[in-house]
Amino acid sequence: MILTPLAFNCPKCGSADVFYSCTPSCCFNHVCGQCYATFEPRTARVGEYKGETGPRPEADSAGPTAPCARCGEHSLFGAIDETVPAGQLLCVSCGALLTLELDSE
Ligand SMILES: [Zn+2]
Ligand SMILES: [Zn+2]
């Protein structure tokens, strides 16, 4: 398992220039630096990862983040692993495999 920093694109314009503007204790509102759309990521649990996880990449505090659908922690990473379908995320707190959806207003 190779962990990659969480990343997602603006659901309105597709830009990767996305900032997390709040704190996890408040909300998960993100802002697009291109079109200023705001949106919140949601996750859905799709499985469980039982293998070894690699080292966590350096987290960028202004980078995209999302809450785990099961444990509520926000230690989610992109997962590159032959047993994990592309695009799924791993919660390193509880081992849940998740898919991400973006809710825009
Ligand atoms: Zn945008
Ligand atoms: Zn979790």
Short mmCIF file of C-alpha atoms and ligand atoms in Angstrom, two decimals:
data_model
loop_
_atom_site.label_atom_id
_atom_site.label_comp_id
_atom_site.label_asym_id
_atom_site.label_seq_id
_atom_site.Cartn_x
_atom_site.Cartn_y
_atom_site.Cartn_z
CA MET A 1 0.00 0.00 0.00
CA ILE A 2 1.32 3.39 -1.00
CA LEU A 3 -0.43 6.34 0.61
CA THR A 4 -0.81 9.57 -1.33
CA PRO A 5 -2.05 12.93 -0.06
CA LEU A 6 -5.78 13.37 -0.43
CA ALA A 7 -6.63 15.38 -3.52
CA PHE A 8 -9.80 16.20 -5.35
CA ASN A 9 -10.95 18.64 -7.99
CA CYS A 10 -13.62 21.32 -7.85
CA PRO A 11 -17.00 19.71 -8.72
CA LYS A 12 -18.03 22.86 -10.63
CA CYS A 13 -15.03 23.72 -12.80
CA GLY A 14 -12.71 20.74 -12.34
CA SER A 15 -9.80 22.79 -11.03
CA ALA A 16 -7.34 21.12 -8.67
CA ASP A 17 -6.80 24.49 -7.00
CA VAL A 18 -8.87 23.55 -3.95
CA PHE A 19 -8.32 24.84 -0.43
CA TYR A 20 -9.61 23.68 2.89
CA SER A 21 -10.68 26.83 4.67
CA CYS A 22 -12.00 25.58 8.01
CA THR A 23 -11.00 23.20 10.79
CA PRO A 24 -12.21 19.61 11.22
CA SER A 25 -13.88 20.53 14.53
CA CYS A 26 -16.16 22.91 12.61
CA CYS A 27 -16.86 21.70 9.09
CA PHE A 28 -15.24 20.33 5.97
CA ASN A 29 -16.06 23.24 3.71
CA HIS A 30 -13.60 23.64 0.83
CA VAL A 31 -13.20 26.56 -1.55
CA CYS A 32 -12.14 26.46 -5.18
CA GLY A 33 -9.39 28.97 -5.96
CA GLN A 34 -10.59 29.30 -9.57
CA CYS A 35 -14.36 29.76 -9.44
CA TYR A 36 -14.84 30.22 -5.66
CA ALA A 37 -17.38 27.44 -5.47
CA THR A 38 -17.69 25.94 -2.00
CA PHE A 39 -18.32 22.28 -1.40
CA GLU A 40 -18.05 19.63 1.28
CA PRO A 41 -16.58 16.19 0.75
CA ARG A 42 -18.48 13.18 2.07
CA THR A 43 -17.26 9.62 2.22
CA ALA A 44 -18.99 6.27 1.98
CA ARG A 45 -17.48 3.11 3.34
CA VAL A 46 -16.95 0.47 0.68
CA GLY A 47 -14.61 -2.01 2.34
CA GLU A 48 -11.88 -2.79 4.77
CA TYR A 49 -8.13 -2.84 4.31
CA LYS A 50 -6.29 -5.41 6.40
CA GLY A 51 -2.80 -5.17 4.97
CA GLU A 52 0.14 -3.06 5.97
CA THR A 53 -0.04 0.64 5.27
CA GLY A 54 3.07 2.48 4.18
CA PRO A 55 4.41 5.65 5.77
CA ARG A 56 2.00 8.56 5.81
CA PRO A 57 2.88 11.35 3.42
CA GLU A 58 3.47 14.80 4.81
CA ALA A 59 0.09 16.46 5.40
CA ASP A 60 -0.51 19.95 4.09
CA SER A 61 -2.76 21.78 6.55
CA ALA A 62 -4.41 23.80 3.77
CA GLY A 63 -4.74 20.79 1.51
CA PRO A 64 -7.99 18.92 0.90
CA THR A 65 -9.28 16.72 3.69
CA ALA A 66 -12.42 14.72 4.40
CA PRO A 67 -14.00 12.84 7.30
CA CYS A 68 -14.09 9.06 7.52
CA ALA A 69 -17.66 7.75 7.14
CA ARG A 70 -17.09 5.24 9.92
CA CYS A 71 -14.85 6.73 12.64
CA GLY A 72 -15.09 10.43 11.82
CA GLU A 73 -11.33 10.90 11.79
CA HIS A 74 -9.84 12.92 8.98
CA SER A 75 -6.73 10.86 8.36
CA LEU A 76 -7.68 9.83 4.85
CA PHE A 77 -5.21 9.17 2.09
CA GLY A 78 -5.30 8.07 -1.48
CA ALA A 79 -4.47 4.37 -1.68
CA ILE A 80 -2.29 2.78 -4.33
CA ASP A 81 -2.44 -0.95 -3.90
CA GLU A 82 -3.12 -3.88 -6.21
CA THR A 83 -5.98 -5.07 -3.97
CA VAL A 84 -7.69 -1.66 -3.84
CA PRO A 85 -9.72 -0.33 -6.79
CA ALA A 86 -8.38 2.95 -8.18
CA GLY A 87 -9.85 6.04 -6.62
CA GLN A 88 -10.62 4.57 -3.22
CA LEU A 89 -9.32 6.19 -0.06
CA LEU A 90 -7.98 4.63 3.10
CA CYS A 91 -8.69 5.83 6.63
CA VAL A 92 -5.44 5.14 8.47
CA SER A 93 -7.25 5.41 11.83
CA CYS A 94 -9.67 2.53 11.35
CA GLY A 95 -8.67 0.83 8.09
CA ALA A 96 -11.91 1.60 6.25
CA LEU A 97 -11.79 1.88 2.48
CA LEU A 98 -13.89 4.79 1.31
CA THR A 99 -15.16 6.52 -1.77
CA LEU A 100 -15.45 10.26 -1.91
CA GLU A 101 -18.37 12.41 -3.02
CA LEU A 102 -18.45 16.15 -3.23
CA ASP A 103 -21.57 18.09 -2.25
CA SER A 104 -21.76 21.50 -3.84
CA GLU A 105 -24.40 24.12 -3.20
ZN ZN B 1 -14.11 25.67 -9.30
ZN ZN B 2 -11.98 5.69 9.93
#
